[in-house]
Each structure stands twice: as C-alpha cells, then as structure tokens.
mmCIF file with all atom_site columns, C-alpha atoms in Angstrom:
data_model
loop_
_atom_site.group_PDB
_atom_site.id
_atom_site.type_symbol
_atom_site.label_atom_id
_atom_site.label_alt_id
_atom_site.label_comp_id
_atom_site.label_asym_id
_atom_site.label_entity_id
_atom_site.label_seq_id
_atom_site.pdbx_PDB_ins_code
_atom_site.Cartn_x
_atom_site.Cartn_y
_atom_site.Cartn_z
_atom_site.occupancy
_atom_site.B_iso_or_equiv
_atom_site.pdbx_formal_charge
_atom_site.auth_seq_id
_atom_site.auth_comp_id
_atom_site.auth_asym_id
_atom_site.auth_atom_id
_atom_site.pdbx_PDB_model_num
ATOM 1   C CA . MET A 1 1   ? 0.000   0.000   0.000  1.00 0.00 ? 1   MET A CA 1
ATOM 2   C CA . THR A 1 2   ? 1.128   3.493   -0.672 1.00 0.00 ? 2   THR A CA 1
ATOM 3   C CA . GLN A 1 3   ? 1.031   6.211   1.895  1.00 0.00 ? 3   GLN A CA 1
ATOM 4   C CA . SER A 1 4   ? -2.050  7.850   0.318  1.00 0.00 ? 4   SER A CA 1
ATOM 5   C CA . ASP A 1 5   ? -3.880  4.488   0.448  1.00 0.00 ? 5   ASP A CA 1
ATOM 6   C CA . GLN A 1 6   ? -3.181  4.237   4.181  1.00 0.00 ? 6   GLN A CA 1
ATOM 7   C CA . ARG A 1 7   ? -4.704  7.637   4.905  1.00 0.00 ? 7   ARG A CA 1
ATOM 8   C CA . GLY A 1 8   ? -8.149  6.652   3.677  1.00 0.00 ? 8   GLY A CA 1
ATOM 9   C CA . PRO A 1 9   ? -8.669  3.603   5.913  1.00 0.00 ? 9   PRO A CA 1
ATOM 10  C CA . MET A 1 10  ? -6.955  5.321   8.857  1.00 0.00 ? 10  MET A CA 1
ATOM 11  C CA . SER A 1 11  ? -9.262  8.320   8.739  1.00 0.00 ? 11  SER A CA 1
ATOM 12  C CA . THR A 1 12  ? -12.287 6.033   8.396  1.00 0.00 ? 12  THR A CA 1
ATOM 13  C CA . GLN A 1 13  ? -11.135 4.033   11.408 1.00 0.00 ? 13  GLN A CA 1
ATOM 14  C CA . ALA A 1 14  ? -10.577 7.235   13.355 1.00 0.00 ? 14  ALA A CA 1
ATOM 15  C CA . LEU A 1 15  ? -14.122 8.388   12.532 1.00 0.00 ? 15  LEU A CA 1
ATOM 16  C CA . LEU A 1 16  ? -15.536 5.026   13.581 1.00 0.00 ? 16  LEU A CA 1
ATOM 17  C CA . ARG A 1 17  ? -13.672 5.071   16.898 1.00 0.00 ? 17  ARG A CA 1
ATOM 18  C CA . GLN A 1 18  ? -14.958 8.428   18.061 1.00 0.00 ? 18  GLN A CA 1
ATOM 19  C CA . PRO A 1 19  ? -18.622 7.439   18.492 1.00 0.00 ? 19  PRO A CA 1
ATOM 20  C CA . ILE A 1 20  ? -17.569 4.220   20.190 1.00 0.00 ? 20  ILE A CA 1
ATOM 21  C CA . LEU A 1 21  ? -15.387 6.128   22.623 1.00 0.00 ? 21  LEU A CA 1
ATOM 22  C CA . ALA A 1 22  ? -18.140 8.668   23.185 1.00 0.00 ? 22  ALA A CA 1
ATOM 23  C CA . MET A 1 23  ? -20.551 5.850   24.040 1.00 0.00 ? 23  MET A CA 1
ATOM 24  C CA . GLN A 1 24  ? -18.041 4.306   26.433 1.00 0.00 ? 24  GLN A CA 1
ATOM 25  C CA . ARG A 1 25  ? -17.013 7.572   28.108 1.00 0.00 ? 25  ARG A CA 1
ATOM 26  C CA . PRO A 1 26  ? -19.589 7.361   30.948 1.00 0.00 ? 26  PRO A CA 1
ATOM 27  C CA . THR A 1 27  ? -18.503 3.813   31.725 1.00 0.00 ? 27  THR A CA 1
ATOM 28  C CA . LEU A 1 28  ? -14.827 4.759   31.660 1.00 0.00 ? 28  LEU A CA 1
ATOM 29  C CA . GLU A 1 29  ? -15.481 7.759   33.914 1.00 0.00 ? 29  GLU A CA 1
ATOM 30  C CA . ALA A 1 30  ? -17.412 5.580   36.364 1.00 0.00 ? 30  ALA A CA 1
ATOM 31  C CA . VAL A 1 31  ? -14.662 2.971   36.440 1.00 0.00 ? 31  VAL A CA 1
ATOM 32  C CA . ALA A 1 32  ? -11.999 5.647   36.901 1.00 0.00 ? 32  ALA A CA 1
ATOM 33  C CA . GLU A 1 33  ? -13.879 7.214   39.820 1.00 0.00 ? 33  GLU A CA 1
ATOM 34  C CA . MET A 1 34  ? -14.526 3.822   41.414 1.00 0.00 ? 34  MET A CA 1
ATOM 35  C CA . ASN A 1 35  ? -10.844 2.932   41.063 1.00 0.00 ? 35  ASN A CA 1
ATOM 36  C CA . GLY A 1 36  ? -9.930  6.212   42.756 1.00 0.00 ? 36  GLY A CA 1
ATOM 37  C CA . LYS A 1 37  ? -12.312 5.484   45.643 1.00 0.00 ? 37  LYS A CA 1
ATOM 38  C CA . LEU A 1 38  ? -10.958 1.943   45.938 1.00 0.00 ? 38  LEU A CA 1
ATOM 39  C CA . TYR A 1 39  ? -7.380  3.215   45.967 1.00 0.00 ? 39  TYR A CA 1
ATOM 40  C CA . GLU A 1 40  ? -8.145  5.761   48.696 1.00 0.00 ? 40  GLU A CA 1
ATOM 41  C CA . GLY A 1 41  ? -9.988  3.167   50.769 1.00 0.00 ? 41  GLY A CA 1
ATOM 42  C CA . ILE A 1 42  ? -7.277  0.549   50.428 1.00 0.00 ? 42  ILE A CA 1
ATOM 43  C CA . ALA A 1 43  ? -4.629  3.130   51.331 1.00 0.00 ? 43  ALA A CA 1
ATOM 44  C CA . ALA A 1 44  ? -6.581  4.056   54.486 1.00 0.00 ? 44  ALA A CA 1
ATOM 45  C CA . MET A 1 45  ? -6.962  0.378   55.425 1.00 0.00 ? 45  MET A CA 1
ATOM 46  C CA . ASN A 1 46  ? -3.257  -0.248  54.847 1.00 0.00 ? 46  ASN A CA 1
ATOM 47  C CA . LYS A 1 47  ? -2.370  2.749   57.007 1.00 0.00 ? 47  LYS A CA 1
ATOM 48  C CA . GLU A 1 48  ? -4.637  1.524   59.821 1.00 0.00 ? 48  GLU A CA 1
ATOM 49  C CA . TRP A 1 49  ? -3.351  -2.041  59.548 1.00 0.00 ? 49  TRP A CA 1
ATOM 50  C CA . THR A 1 50  ? 0.290   -0.885  59.672 1.00 0.00 ? 50  THR A CA 1
ATOM 51  C CA . SER A 1 51  ? -0.424  1.280   62.701 1.00 0.00 ? 51  SER A CA 1
ATOM 52  C CA . PHE A 1 52  ? -2.176  -1.629  64.429 1.00 0.00 ? 52  PHE A CA 1
ATOM 53  C CA . VAL A 1 53  ? 0.656   -4.076  63.722 1.00 0.00 ? 53  VAL A CA 1
ATOM 54  C CA . ASN A 1 54  ? 3.262   -1.575  64.945 1.00 0.00 ? 54  ASN A CA 1
ATOM 55  C CA . ARG A 1 55  ? 1.360   -1.038  68.210 1.00 0.00 ? 55  ARG A CA 1
ATOM 56  C CA . ARG A 1 56  ? 0.959   -4.759  68.767 1.00 0.00 ? 56  ARG A CA 1
ATOM 57  C CA . LEU A 1 57  ? 4.594   -5.541  67.965 1.00 0.00 ? 57  LEU A CA 1
ATOM 58  C CA . LYS A 1 58  ? 5.748   -2.902  70.422 1.00 0.00 ? 58  LYS A CA 1
ATOM 59  C CA . GLU A 1 59  ? 3.513   -4.444  73.110 1.00 0.00 ? 59  GLU A CA 1
ATOM 60  C CA . ASP A 1 60  ? 4.470   -8.007  72.200 1.00 0.00 ? 60  ASP A CA 1
ATOM 61  C CA . PHE A 1 61  ? 8.196   -7.322  72.269 1.00 0.00 ? 61  PHE A CA 1
ATOM 62  C CA . GLY A 1 62  ? 7.900   -5.264  75.451 1.00 0.00 ? 62  GLY A CA 1
ATOM 63  C CA . ILE A 1 63  ? 6.217   -8.009  77.494 1.00 0.00 ? 63  ILE A CA 1
ATOM 64  C CA . ALA A 1 64  ? 9.425   -10.045 77.807 1.00 0.00 ? 64  ALA A CA 1
ATOM 65  C CA . GLU A 1 65  ? 11.253  -7.076  79.309 1.00 0.00 ? 65  GLU A CA 1
ATOM 66  C CA . GLN A 1 66  ? 8.358   -6.358  81.671 1.00 0.00 ? 66  GLN A CA 1
ATOM 67  C CA . LEU A 1 67  ? 8.238   -9.978  82.817 1.00 0.00 ? 67  LEU A CA 1
ATOM 68  C CA . ALA A 1 68  ? 11.995  -10.008 83.379 1.00 0.00 ? 68  ALA A CA 1
ATOM 69  C CA . ALA A 1 69  ? 11.607  -6.983  85.666 1.00 0.00 ? 69  ALA A CA 1
ATOM 70  C CA . CYS A 1 70  ? 9.015   -8.765  87.841 1.00 0.00 ? 70  CYS A CA 1
ATOM 71  C CA . THR A 1 71  ? 10.251  -9.758  91.286 1.00 0.00 ? 71  THR A CA 1
ATOM 72  C CA . THR A 1 72  ? 7.209   -11.611 92.582 1.00 0.00 ? 72  THR A CA 1
ATOM 73  C CA . THR A 1 73  ? 4.558   -13.916 91.224 1.00 0.00 ? 73  THR A CA 1
ATOM 74  C CA . GLU A 1 74  ? 1.994   -11.202 91.852 1.00 0.00 ? 74  GLU A CA 1
ATOM 75  C CA . ASP A 1 75  ? 3.998   -8.765  89.717 1.00 0.00 ? 75  ASP A CA 1
ATOM 76  C CA . MET A 1 76  ? 4.153   -11.331 86.932 1.00 0.00 ? 76  MET A CA 1
ATOM 77  C CA . LEU A 1 77  ? 0.415   -12.006 87.168 1.00 0.00 ? 77  LEU A CA 1
ATOM 78  C CA . ARG A 1 78  ? -0.354  -8.268  87.114 1.00 0.00 ? 78  ARG A CA 1
ATOM 79  C CA . THR A 1 79  ? 1.925   -7.782  84.103 1.00 0.00 ? 79  THR A CA 1
ATOM 80  C CA . CYS A 1 80  ? 0.346   -10.681 82.201 1.00 0.00 ? 80  CYS A CA 1
ATOM 81  C CA . THR A 1 81  ? -3.167  -9.491  83.043 1.00 0.00 ? 81  THR A CA 1
ATOM 82  C CA . GLY A 1 82  ? -2.372  -5.985  81.815 1.00 0.00 ? 82  GLY A CA 1
ATOM 83  C CA . TYR A 1 83  ? -0.846  -7.391  78.646 1.00 0.00 ? 83  TYR A CA 1
ATOM 84  C CA . VAL A 1 84  ? -3.910  -9.532  77.886 1.00 0.00 ? 84  VAL A CA 1
ATOM 85  C CA . ARG A 1 85  ? -6.291  -6.637  78.589 1.00 0.00 ? 85  ARG A CA 1
ATOM 86  C CA . THR A 1 86  ? -4.326  -4.322  76.333 1.00 0.00 ? 86  THR A CA 1
ATOM 87  C CA . ALA A 1 87  ? -4.160  -6.949  73.587 1.00 0.00 ? 87  ALA A CA 1
ATOM 88  C CA . TRP A 1 88  ? -7.914  -7.593  73.856 1.00 0.00 ? 88  TRP A CA 1
ATOM 89  C CA . THR A 1 89  ? -8.692  -3.885  73.635 1.00 0.00 ? 89  THR A CA 1
ATOM 90  C CA . ASP A 1 90  ? -6.277  -3.367  70.734 1.00 0.00 ? 90  ASP A CA 1
ATOM 91  C CA . TYR A 1 91  ? -7.660  -6.273  68.731 1.00 0.00 ? 91  TYR A CA 1
ATOM 92  C CA . GLN A 1 92  ? -11.240 -5.247  69.402 1.00 0.00 ? 92  GLN A CA 1
ATOM 93  C CA . SER A 1 93  ? -10.691 -1.616  68.416 1.00 0.00 ? 93  SER A CA 1
ATOM 94  C CA . GLY A 1 94  ? -8.563  -2.665  65.418 1.00 0.00 ? 94  GLY A CA 1
ATOM 95  C CA . LEU A 1 95  ? -11.315 -4.927  64.153 1.00 0.00 ? 95  LEU A CA 1
ATOM 96  C CA . GLU A 1 96  ? -13.919 -2.193  64.654 1.00 0.00 ? 96  GLU A CA 1
ATOM 97  C CA . GLN A 1 97  ? -11.797 0.345   62.784 1.00 0.00 ? 97  GLN A CA 1
ATOM 98  C CA . MET A 1 98  ? -11.128 -2.026  59.878 1.00 0.00 ? 98  MET A CA 1
ATOM 99  C CA . THR A 1 99  ? -14.858 -2.814  59.707 1.00 0.00 ? 99  THR A CA 1
ATOM 100 C CA . ARG A 1 100 ? -15.688 0.907   59.590 1.00 0.00 ? 100 ARG A CA 1
ATOM 101 C CA . LEU A 1 101 ? -13.104 1.521   56.873 1.00 0.00 ? 101 LEU A CA 1
ATOM 102 C CA . ASN A 1 102 ? -14.343 -1.433  54.842 1.00 0.00 ? 102 ASN A CA 1
ATOM 103 C CA . SER A 1 103 ? -17.941 -0.253  55.163 1.00 0.00 ? 103 SER A CA 1
ATOM 104 C CA . ALA A 1 104 ? -16.988 3.294   54.161 1.00 0.00 ? 104 ALA A CA 1
ATOM 105 C CA . LEU A 1 105 ? -15.072 1.950   51.167 1.00 0.00 ? 105 LEU A CA 1
ATOM 106 C CA . ALA A 1 106 ? -18.064 -0.080  50.004 1.00 0.00 ? 106 ALA A CA 1
ATOM 107 C CA . GLN A 1 107 ? -20.415 2.891   50.505 1.00 0.00 ? 107 GLN A CA 1
ATOM 108 C CA . GLN A 1 108 ? -18.185 5.345   48.626 1.00 0.00 ? 108 GLN A CA 1
ATOM 109 C CA . THR A 1 109 ? -17.689 2.923   45.751 1.00 0.00 ? 109 THR A CA 1
ATOM 110 C CA . LEU A 1 110 ? -21.397 2.216   45.465 1.00 0.00 ? 110 LEU A CA 1
ATOM 111 C CA . SER A 1 111 ? -22.235 5.924   45.691 1.00 0.00 ? 111 SER A CA 1
ATOM 112 C CA . ALA A 1 112 ? -19.835 6.694   42.851 1.00 0.00 ? 112 ALA A CA 1
ATOM 113 C CA . LEU A 1 113 ? -21.366 3.943   40.748 1.00 0.00 ? 113 LEU A CA 1
ATOM 114 C CA . GLN A 1 114 ? -24.907 5.085   41.581 1.00 0.00 ? 114 GLN A CA 1
ATOM 115 C CA . SER A 1 115 ? -24.198 8.713   40.637 1.00 0.00 ? 115 SER A CA 1
ATOM 116 C CA . HIS A 1 116 ? -22.799 7.632   37.280 1.00 0.00 ? 116 HIS A CA 1
ATOM 117 C CA . MET A 1 117 ? -25.762 5.315   36.694 1.00 0.00 ? 117 MET A CA 1
ATOM 118 C CA . ASP A 1 118 ? -28.184 8.144   37.538 1.00 0.00 ? 118 ASP A CA 1
ATOM 119 C CA . ARG A 1 119 ? -26.343 10.474  35.180 1.00 0.00 ? 119 ARG A CA 1
ATOM 120 C CA . ALA A 1 120 ? -26.433 7.874   32.379 1.00 0.00 ? 120 ALA A CA 1
ATOM 121 C CA . VAL A 1 121 ? -30.158 7.298   32.878 1.00 0.00 ? 121 VAL A CA 1
ATOM 122 C CA . LYS A 1 122 ? -30.792 11.047  32.849 1.00 0.00 ? 122 LYS A CA 1
ATOM 123 C CA . GLN A 1 123 ? -28.765 11.524  29.662 1.00 0.00 ? 123 GLN A CA 1
ATOM 124 C CA . SER A 1 124 ? -30.524 8.582   28.066 1.00 0.00 ? 124 SER A CA 1
ATOM 125 C CA . SER A 1 125 ? -33.961 9.955   28.904 1.00 0.00 ? 125 SER A CA 1
ATOM 126 C CA . GLU A 1 126 ? -33.018 13.427  27.627 1.00 0.00 ? 126 GLU A CA 1
ATOM 127 C CA . THR A 1 127 ? -31.783 12.145  24.282 1.00 0.00 ? 127 THR A CA 1
ATOM 128 C CA . GLY A 1 128 ? -34.777 9.840   23.766 1.00 0.00 ? 128 GLY A CA 1
ATOM 129 C CA . PRO A 1 129 ? -34.813 6.652   21.730 1.00 0.00 ? 129 PRO A CA 1
ATOM 130 C CA . GLN A 1 130 ? -32.115 6.378   19.082 1.00 0.00 ? 130 GLN A CA 1
ATOM 131 C CA . ALA A 1 131 ? -32.573 5.220   15.509 1.00 0.00 ? 131 ALA A CA 1
ATOM 132 C CA . GLY A 1 132 ? -32.849 1.454   15.411 1.00 0.00 ? 132 GLY A CA 1
ATOM 133 C CA . ASP A 1 133 ? -34.185 1.228   18.979 1.00 0.00 ? 133 ASP A CA 1
ATOM 134 C CA . THR A 1 134 ? -37.398 -0.672  19.451 1.00 0.00 ? 134 THR A CA 1
ATOM 135 C CA . ALA A 1 135 ? -39.938 0.414   21.974 1.00 0.00 ? 135 ALA A CA 1
#
C-alpha cells in the first residue's frame, strides 16, 4: 500500500472510533472514579493495619522485658493481666476500625457507581430513543 492508500482507511477508522469512545465515556469515567475510591480506601486500610501491627509488635516485644523486671509472682500475674487486657482492647478496636473503613469503602464505591448510573439514565432519557431502537 502506498502512503495515500493508508490515509483513507486510517481516517475512516478514526471516525468510527470516536462514536464508540463517546458511548463508552460514561462507563470509563465511572470505572476511573470507582478505582480512585478503591485506591483511597485501600490506602486508608493499609495505614490503619500498619499502625495496628506496629502497636501490637511494640507491646508483644515489650512483654518479655516487663516480665523479666518482675520480682514476685503477683507482679508477673499483674503484668500478664495488663498485657492480655491491652491486647484484647487493641484487637477489638482494630477490628472495629477495619470494619468501619471497609464499610466506608463499600459505601463510597457504590455511591460513585450510583451517581454515574443516575447520570447515564438522565442523559438517556433526555436524548430519547435512538434510531434502530425498538420500543
């Protein structure tokens, strides 16, 4: 093919692609927004998880030193009881926080999807039935 022959099919293909891209734009925008919400939510969950693990590791590694400093059985029992209480509280609050973050992530993602769906329905109703559509 010569260069002038290539221009014809290329420009036809370019013209054919534009309507297809225009039809897909709302979907692409919705997916892009949902991906952004997912990224933000996952980043928040990762931050919370890292903070939780760091707190627990500090407590877990510190218990050996605290037990070594105990001079009586009562001291050791008090230290172990405090450690278990702290661990219980940390795990409970960590689970609650992760549940809240997960719920917020799901809600934000669904809200983004719903707003794009509403917008698509509104645009569809404003433009009316297209040629070739059956009612």
